[in-house]
Short mmCIF file of C-alpha atoms and ligand atoms in Angstrom, two decimals:
data_model
loop_
_atom_site.label_atom_id
_atom_site.label_comp_id
_atom_site.label_asym_id
_atom_site.label_seq_id
_atom_site.Cartn_x
_atom_site.Cartn_y
_atom_site.Cartn_z
CA UNK Y 1 -8.66 -15.66 -17.13
CA UNK Y 2 -9.99 -18.88 -15.68
CA UNK Y 3 -10.58 -19.15 -11.89
CA UNK Y 4 -10.20 -22.59 -10.48
CA UNK Y 5 -11.00 -23.59 -6.96
CA UNK Y 6 -9.23 -26.51 -5.35
CA UNK Y 7 -10.68 -27.69 -2.14
CA UNK Y 8 -8.14 -29.75 -0.21
CA UNK Y 9 -5.52 -27.54 -1.99
CA UNK Y 10 -2.80 -27.92 0.57
CA UNK Y 11 -2.98 -31.75 0.63
CA UNK Y 12 -0.87 -34.21 -1.41
CA UNK Y 13 -2.87 -34.08 -4.62
CA UNK Y 14 -4.00 -30.63 -4.16
CA UNK Y 15 -0.52 -29.18 -3.83
CA UNK Y 16 0.63 -30.82 -6.94
CA UNK Y 17 -2.38 -29.78 -8.74
CA UNK Y 18 -1.99 -26.18 -7.67
CA UNK Y 19 1.63 -26.21 -8.88
CA UNK Y 20 0.75 -27.61 -12.30
CA UNK Y 21 -2.30 -25.32 -12.94
CA UNK Y 22 -0.45 -22.13 -11.95
CA UNK Y 23 1.99 -22.80 -14.77
CA UNK Y 24 -0.75 -21.67 -17.21
CA UNK Y 25 -0.65 -17.88 -17.01
CA UNK Y 26 -4.42 -17.91 -17.82
CA UNK Y 27 -5.36 -19.69 -14.64
CA UNK Y 28 -6.07 -18.15 -11.29
CA UNK Y 29 -6.02 -20.68 -8.34
CA UNK Y 30 -8.00 -20.40 -5.20
CA UNK Y 31 -6.66 -22.99 -2.84
CA UNK Y 32 -8.93 -23.81 0.08
CA UNK Y 33 -8.11 -26.09 2.99
CA UNK Y 34 -8.39 -26.31 6.74
CA UNK Y 35 -4.94 -27.88 6.88
CA UNK Y 36 -6.10 -30.85 8.92
CA UNK Y 37 -4.00 -33.30 6.78
CA UNK Y 38 -2.66 -30.73 4.36
CA UNK Y 39 -0.01 -28.17 5.22
CA UNK Y 40 0.69 -24.54 4.28
CA UNK Y 41 4.34 -25.60 3.88
CA UNK Y 42 3.28 -27.38 0.77
CA UNK Y 43 2.25 -24.08 -0.88
CA UNK Y 44 4.73 -21.74 0.42
CA UNK Y 45 6.31 -21.31 -3.05
CA UNK Y 46 2.91 -20.12 -4.53
CA UNK Y 47 1.68 -17.79 -1.84
CA UNK Y 48 3.31 -14.67 -3.26
CA UNK Y 49 1.96 -15.27 -6.86
CA UNK Y 50 -0.73 -12.72 -7.71
CA UNK Y 51 -2.74 -15.59 -9.46
CA UNK Y 52 -2.81 -17.62 -6.27
CA UNK Y 53 -4.90 -17.26 -3.26
CA UNK Y 54 -5.23 -19.36 -0.07
CA UNK Y 55 -8.47 -19.52 1.95
CA UNK Y 56 -8.48 -21.27 5.33
CA UNK Y 57 -11.76 -22.92 5.44
CA UNK Y 58 -13.36 -26.28 6.44
CA UNK Y 59 -15.61 -27.58 3.57
CA UNK Y 60 -18.02 -28.87 6.27
CA UNK Y 61 -19.27 -25.27 6.24
CA UNK Y 62 -20.86 -23.54 3.22
CA UNK Y 63 -18.27 -22.10 0.87
CA UNK Y 64 -18.79 -18.35 0.21
CA UNK Y 65 -16.51 -16.93 -2.57
CA UNK Y 66 -17.25 -13.51 -4.17
CA UNK Y 67 -15.60 -13.98 -7.52
CA UNK Y 68 -16.92 -16.05 -10.35
CA UNK Y 69 -15.62 -19.58 -10.33
CA UNK Y 70 -15.17 -21.54 -13.55
CA UNK Y 71 -13.85 -24.95 -12.28
CA UNK Y 72 -13.90 -26.87 -8.96
CA UNK Y 73 -11.62 -29.70 -8.01
CA UNK Y 74 -13.32 -31.22 -4.94
CA UNK Y 75 -10.29 -32.96 -3.25
CA UNK Y 76 -10.91 -32.11 0.44
CA UNK Y 77 -10.83 -35.18 2.66
CA UNK Y 78 -8.37 -37.07 4.77
CA UNK Y 79 -7.26 -39.87 2.46
CA UNK Y 80 -4.92 -42.13 4.51
CA UNK Y 81 -6.54 -44.91 6.60
CA UNK Y 82 -4.41 -43.70 9.59
CA UNK Y 83 -5.93 -40.16 9.28
CA UNK Y 84 -9.49 -40.94 8.25
CA UNK Y 85 -10.31 -43.72 10.88
CA UNK Y 86 -10.62 -43.83 14.61
CA UNK Y 87 -11.48 -40.62 16.36
CA UNK Y 88 -11.77 -38.66 13.11
CA UNK Y 89 -14.13 -41.03 11.46
CA UNK Y 90 -17.19 -38.87 11.92
CA UNK Y 91 -15.27 -35.88 10.71
CA UNK Y 92 -14.31 -37.83 7.70
CA UNK Y 93 -17.97 -38.76 6.79
CA UNK Y 94 -19.01 -35.14 7.36
CA UNK Y 95 -16.17 -33.86 5.14
CA UNK Y 96 -17.28 -36.28 2.23
CA UNK Y 97 -21.01 -35.42 2.54
CA UNK Y 98 -21.17 -31.69 3.63
CA UNK Y 99 -18.04 -31.02 1.55
CA UNK Y 100 -19.77 -32.46 -1.54
CA UNK Y 101 -22.89 -30.55 -0.97
CA UNK Y 102 -21.11 -27.28 -0.32
CA UNK Y 103 -18.89 -27.59 -3.34
CA UNK Y 104 -21.83 -28.65 -5.55
CA UNK Y 105 -23.87 -25.67 -4.32
CA UNK Y 106 -21.13 -23.33 -5.27
CA UNK Y 107 -20.72 -25.04 -8.64
CA UNK Y 108 -24.42 -24.68 -9.42
CA UNK Y 109 -24.42 -21.09 -8.38
CA UNK Y 110 -21.49 -20.40 -10.67
CA UNK Y 111 -22.46 -22.75 -13.45
CA UNK Y 112 -18.94 -24.13 -12.99
CA UNK Y 113 -17.58 -27.52 -13.83
CA UNK Y 114 -16.91 -29.72 -10.69
CA UNK Y 115 -14.59 -32.69 -10.41
CA UNK Y 116 -15.01 -35.10 -7.59
CA UNK Y 117 -12.13 -37.02 -6.31
CA UNK Y 118 -13.80 -40.28 -5.62
CA UNK Y 119 -11.81 -43.41 -4.90
CA UNK Y 120 -11.02 -47.12 -5.48
CA UNK Y 121 -12.27 -47.56 -1.92
CA UNK Y 122 -15.82 -47.42 -3.18
CA UNK Y 123 -15.21 -50.91 -4.51
CA UNK Y 124 -14.39 -52.15 -0.87
CA UNK Y 125 -13.16 -55.69 -0.78
CA UNK Y 126 -13.63 -56.36 -4.56
CA UNK Y 127 -15.08 -59.50 -5.86
CA UNK Y 128 -14.52 -58.41 -9.44
CA UNK Y 129 -10.81 -58.07 -10.54
CA UNK Y 130 -9.54 -55.73 -12.08
CA UNK Y 131 -12.18 -53.25 -10.89
CA UNK Y 132 -14.21 -51.77 -13.64
CA UNK Y 133 -16.48 -48.75 -13.28
CA UNK Y 134 -19.67 -50.80 -13.76
CA UNK Y 135 -18.86 -52.93 -10.63
CA UNK Y 136 -20.86 -51.67 -7.63
CA UNK Y 137 -18.34 -52.82 -5.00
CA UNK Y 138 -18.42 -54.87 -1.94
CA UNK Y 139 -18.17 -52.40 0.98
CA UNK Y 140 -18.69 -53.10 4.77
CA UNK Y 141 -21.31 -50.51 5.70
CA UNK Y 142 -20.23 -50.17 9.38
CA UNK Y 143 -16.62 -51.10 9.61
CA UNK Y 144 -13.55 -49.01 10.45
CA UNK Y 145 -13.15 -47.94 6.81
CA UNK Y 146 -16.74 -47.21 5.99
CA UNK Y 147 -16.52 -43.56 7.20
CA UNK Y 148 -14.41 -42.92 4.13
CA UNK Y 149 -15.74 -45.71 1.75
CA UNK Y 150 -19.43 -44.93 2.43
CA UNK Y 151 -18.71 -41.20 2.68
CA UNK Y 152 -17.20 -41.17 -0.78
CA UNK Y 153 -19.96 -43.46 -2.04
CA UNK Y 154 -22.52 -41.02 -0.81
CA UNK Y 155 -20.68 -38.13 -2.38
CA UNK Y 156 -20.89 -39.91 -5.76
CA UNK Y 157 -24.52 -40.22 -5.20
CA UNK Y 158 -24.84 -36.45 -4.46
CA UNK Y 159 -22.81 -35.63 -7.57
CA UNK Y 160 -25.15 -37.58 -9.79
CA UNK Y 161 -28.39 -36.21 -8.18
CA UNK Y 162 -27.06 -32.74 -8.68
CA UNK Y 163 -26.41 -33.62 -12.25
CA UNK Y 164 -29.89 -35.04 -12.75
CA UNK Y 165 -31.87 -32.49 -10.69
CA UNK Y 166 -29.77 -29.14 -11.21
CA UNK Y 167 -27.83 -30.07 -14.40
CA UNK Y 168 -24.51 -29.62 -12.54
CA UNK Y 169 -21.57 -30.11 -14.79
CA UNK Y 170 -20.02 -33.08 -12.89
CA UNK Y 171 -16.87 -35.08 -13.54
CA UNK Y 172 -16.28 -38.08 -11.12
CA UNK Y 173 -12.99 -39.82 -11.13
CA UNK Y 174 -12.15 -42.79 -8.96
CA UNK Y 175 -8.56 -42.45 -7.82
CA UNK Y 176 -6.41 -45.52 -7.09
CA UNK Y 177 -3.40 -45.48 -4.86
CA UNK Y 178 -1.13 -42.58 -5.68
CA UNK Y 179 2.26 -41.63 -4.51
CA UNK Y 180 4.97 -39.15 -5.04
CA UNK Y 181 6.60 -35.93 -3.85
CA UNK Y 182 4.74 -33.82 -1.30
CA UNK Y 183 3.14 -36.93 0.30
CA UNK Y 184 3.13 -36.31 4.09
CA UNK Y 185 5.84 -38.54 5.48
CA UNK Y 186 3.79 -39.27 8.69
CA UNK Y 187 0.40 -39.92 6.92
CA UNK Y 188 0.65 -43.76 7.40
CA UNK Y 189 0.49 -44.86 3.87
CA UNK Y 190 2.48 -47.71 2.62
CA UNK Y 191 4.79 -45.92 0.14
CA UNK Y 192 5.63 -43.07 2.48
CA UNK Y 193 5.91 -45.32 5.48
CA UNK Y 194 8.41 -47.77 3.79
CA UNK Y 195 10.53 -44.94 2.23
CA UNK Y 196 10.71 -43.04 5.41
CA UNK Y 197 11.45 -46.18 7.52
CA UNK Y 198 14.15 -47.20 5.05
CA UNK Y 199 15.83 -43.83 5.03
CA UNK Y 200 15.81 -43.86 8.78
CA UNK Y 201 17.40 -47.42 8.87
CA UNK Y 202 14.27 -48.84 10.66
CA UNK Y 203 12.46 -52.12 9.91
CA UNK Y 204 9.79 -51.89 7.20
CA UNK Y 205 6.40 -52.60 8.62
CA UNK Y 206 4.28 -55.06 6.58
CA UNK Y 207 0.67 -55.41 7.74
CA UNK Y 208 -0.57 -58.99 7.25
CA UNK Y 209 1.49 -61.40 5.32
CA UNK Y 210 2.25 -58.88 2.56
CA UNK Y 211 0.37 -60.88 -0.07
CA UNK Y 212 -2.32 -58.11 -0.45
CA UNK Y 213 -1.96 -56.15 -3.70
CA UNK Y 214 -2.11 -52.51 -4.79
CA UNK Y 215 -1.48 -50.52 -7.93
CA UNK Y 216 0.57 -47.45 -7.59
CA UNK Y 217 0.11 -44.39 -9.76
CA UNK Y 218 2.82 -41.72 -9.76
CA UNK Y 219 1.35 -38.20 -8.90
CA UNK Y 220 2.27 -36.50 -12.22
CA UNK Y 221 0.34 -39.23 -14.22
CA UNK Y 222 -2.70 -38.68 -11.92
CA UNK Y 223 -2.56 -34.94 -12.36
CA UNK Y 224 -2.54 -35.35 -16.10
CA UNK Y 225 -5.67 -37.50 -15.81
CA UNK Y 226 -7.40 -34.98 -13.53
CA UNK Y 227 -6.80 -32.07 -15.94
CA UNK Y 228 -7.84 -34.18 -18.95
CA UNK Y 229 -11.08 -35.10 -17.24
CA UNK Y 230 -11.87 -31.53 -16.36
CA UNK Y 231 -11.37 -30.60 -20.01
CA UNK Y 232 -13.96 -33.05 -21.26
CA UNK Y 233 -17.34 -31.89 -22.76
CA UNK Y 234 -20.39 -31.56 -20.45
CA UNK Y 235 -21.84 -34.89 -21.27
CA UNK Y 236 -18.74 -36.71 -19.85
CA UNK Y 237 -19.68 -37.20 -16.18
CA UNK Y 238 -17.72 -40.36 -15.39
CA UNK Y 239 -17.19 -42.15 -13.19
CA UNK Y 240 -13.82 -43.06 -14.66
CA UNK Y 241 -11.01 -44.85 -12.92
CA UNK Y 242 -7.63 -43.15 -12.67
CA UNK Y 243 -4.76 -45.39 -11.69
CA UNK Y 244 -1.78 -47.41 -12.75
CA UNK Y 245 -2.68 -50.88 -13.78
CA UNK Y 246 0.57 -52.49 -12.66
CA UNK Y 247 -0.22 -54.67 -9.69
CA UNK Y 248 2.30 -55.41 -6.89
CA UNK Y 249 2.01 -57.28 -3.62
CA UNK Y 250 3.04 -55.25 -0.50
CA UNK Y 251 5.91 -57.66 -0.01
CA UNK Y 252 7.20 -56.84 -3.60
CA UNK Y 253 6.90 -53.18 -2.86
CA UNK Y 254 8.84 -53.56 0.51
CA UNK Y 255 11.59 -55.43 -1.35
CA UNK Y 256 11.80 -52.90 -4.12
CA UNK Y 257 12.28 -50.02 -1.75
CA UNK Y 258 14.68 -52.02 0.48
CA UNK Y 259 16.83 -52.67 -2.55
CA UNK Y 260 16.86 -49.10 -3.50
CA UNK Y 261 17.71 -47.59 -0.15
CA UNK Y 262 19.37 -50.35 2.02
CA UNK Y 263 19.02 -54.16 1.23
CA UNK Y 264 20.11 -55.20 4.75
CA UNK Y 265 17.05 -53.76 6.35
CA UNK Y 266 14.63 -56.05 8.16
CA UNK Y 267 10.89 -56.43 7.76
CA UNK Y 268 8.52 -56.57 10.80
CA UNK Y 269 5.12 -58.12 10.31
CA UNK Y 270 2.13 -56.40 12.14
CA UNK Y 271 -1.63 -57.31 12.15
CA UNK Y 272 -3.67 -56.64 9.12
CA UNK Y 273 -6.17 -53.78 9.84
CA UNK Y 274 -9.82 -54.97 9.41
CA UNK Y 275 -11.45 -54.53 6.03
CA UNK Y 276 -8.17 -54.02 4.36
CA UNK Y 277 -8.73 -54.80 0.66
CA UNK Y 278 -6.98 -58.15 -0.46
CA UNK Y 279 -6.38 -57.07 -4.06
CA UNK Y 280 -6.78 -53.84 -6.11
CA UNK Y 281 -6.07 -52.98 -9.67
CA UNK Y 282 -7.94 -50.58 -11.95
CA UNK Y 283 -9.39 -51.34 -15.32
CA UNK Y 284 -8.39 -48.16 -17.10
CA UNK Y 285 -10.00 -48.95 -20.59
CA UNK Y 286 -12.40 -46.12 -20.06
CA UNK Y 287 -9.73 -43.54 -19.29
CA UNK Y 288 -7.73 -44.61 -22.24
CA UNK Y 289 -10.77 -44.35 -24.56
CA UNK Y 290 -12.48 -41.32 -23.28
CA UNK Y 291 -9.63 -39.28 -21.95
CA UNK Y 292 -6.79 -40.59 -24.15
CA UNK Y 293 -4.90 -41.02 -20.84
CA UNK Y 294 -2.67 -43.68 -19.44
CA UNK Y 295 0.05 -43.63 -16.84
CA UNK Y 296 3.59 -43.12 -18.19
CA UNK Y 297 5.75 -43.48 -15.22
CA UNK Y 298 6.67 -46.86 -14.05
CA UNK Y 299 6.85 -47.81 -10.32
CA UNK Y 300 10.58 -48.08 -10.34
CA UNK Y 301 11.07 -44.53 -11.79
CA UNK Y 302 8.34 -43.13 -9.63
CA UNK Y 303 9.96 -44.53 -6.45
CA UNK Y 304 13.23 -43.08 -7.42
CA UNK Y 305 11.72 -39.60 -7.68
CA UNK Y 306 9.82 -40.07 -4.44
CA UNK Y 307 12.91 -41.28 -2.50
CA UNK Y 308 14.81 -38.32 -3.74
CA UNK Y 309 12.06 -36.00 -2.45
CA UNK Y 310 12.14 -37.72 0.96
CA UNK Y 311 15.83 -37.52 1.34
CA UNK Y 312 15.46 -33.75 0.82
CA UNK Y 313 12.93 -33.35 3.66
CA UNK Y 314 14.36 -35.72 6.24
N1 UDP D 1 0.52 -51.22 4.69
C1 UDP D 1 1.59 -51.98 5.16
N2 UDP D 1 2.56 -51.25 5.89
C2 UDP D 1 2.38 -49.96 6.22
C3 UDP D 1 1.23 -49.26 5.69
C4 UDP D 1 0.37 -49.85 4.93
O1 UDP D 1 1.76 -53.19 4.92
O2 UDP D 1 3.19 -49.45 6.95
C5 UDP D 1 -0.40 -51.98 3.78
C6 UDP D 1 -1.95 -51.78 4.19
O3 UDP D 1 -2.35 -52.67 5.20
C7 UDP D 1 -2.57 -52.01 2.83
C8 UDP D 1 -1.47 -51.50 1.77
O4 UDP D 1 -0.32 -51.48 2.45
O5 UDP D 1 -2.75 -53.43 2.60
C9 UDP D 1 -1.86 -50.08 1.27
O6 UDP D 1 -2.14 -49.25 2.38
P1 UDP D 1 -2.21 -47.69 2.33
O7 UDP D 1 -2.59 -47.24 3.65
O8 UDP D 1 -1.07 -47.04 1.54
O9 UDP D 1 -3.49 -47.50 1.26
P2 UDP D 1 -4.89 -48.19 1.17
O10 UDP D 1 -5.17 -49.23 2.25
O11 UDP D 1 -5.89 -47.06 1.37
O12 UDP D 1 -4.91 -48.79 -0.17
#
């Protein structure tokens, strides 16, 4: 039996990962979360499973677990700009940094493998396009996004120092925009906002002129990448980009969702938040080569599945 700890286990990625990993009867899942942006509702189908345990805990505090842990996925952190900025900014930085330290300490104690959910945000406003892992990024160190960007950058730094100093078995992946079922409809991200707005017959809100780009990865593809990364040999540390390399403007995304739900909807333009990256697309050559991984689900198909999910919860 393998015991797997997932911090941030009731969030969007965590919930999908719990549901996937529990399918293997040799896996036991410990799902840890403080439910700040996650929700117990997301895991209610798992709670009675004898191979599943939920622990209500904030990763800012040391993590004490009596049983032997084999693998840790460190996902805990608010991930939507609307949830990590503003009055929660300091909490976000603490979650990134103390959370990394506490998860790494537990990994070293257990000689467990540990995967860090890093992010495309560590590239900031990228001057290299598409973004490749060797690019150091262009991050505003004191802007409204820096709590997340610099927090995640410092977490990467901690992971590599634990690797160099303690021989921790680290795996760092940089996750690009991901969407799909179990996204919180109110978390403020673009895919969930547009789908939710469209289903309610409201205007779609584009920030700025809609020319900024993002690359959207369907959750099942991402989960495959996370599991493949965890399964690598100890000398594979990353960082490795995980994302879909199709690139779309936000206007294109709005039109696609409008067409699918209600073509007569209007678009309202709102101010672009500061430090909102102008363009983003992962170079995924490393993931293809090292993990033999690439996304399989096209945006159109992923949006259909996500719209179906949102219709069910509205
Ligand atoms: N965005 C938008 N309308 C919304 C929400 C977001 O135009 O209702 C834009 C946002 O300004 C950004 C892009 O969509 O340029 C992606 O935003 P999201 O919050 O999903 O992710 P991130 O900024 O972290 O990539």
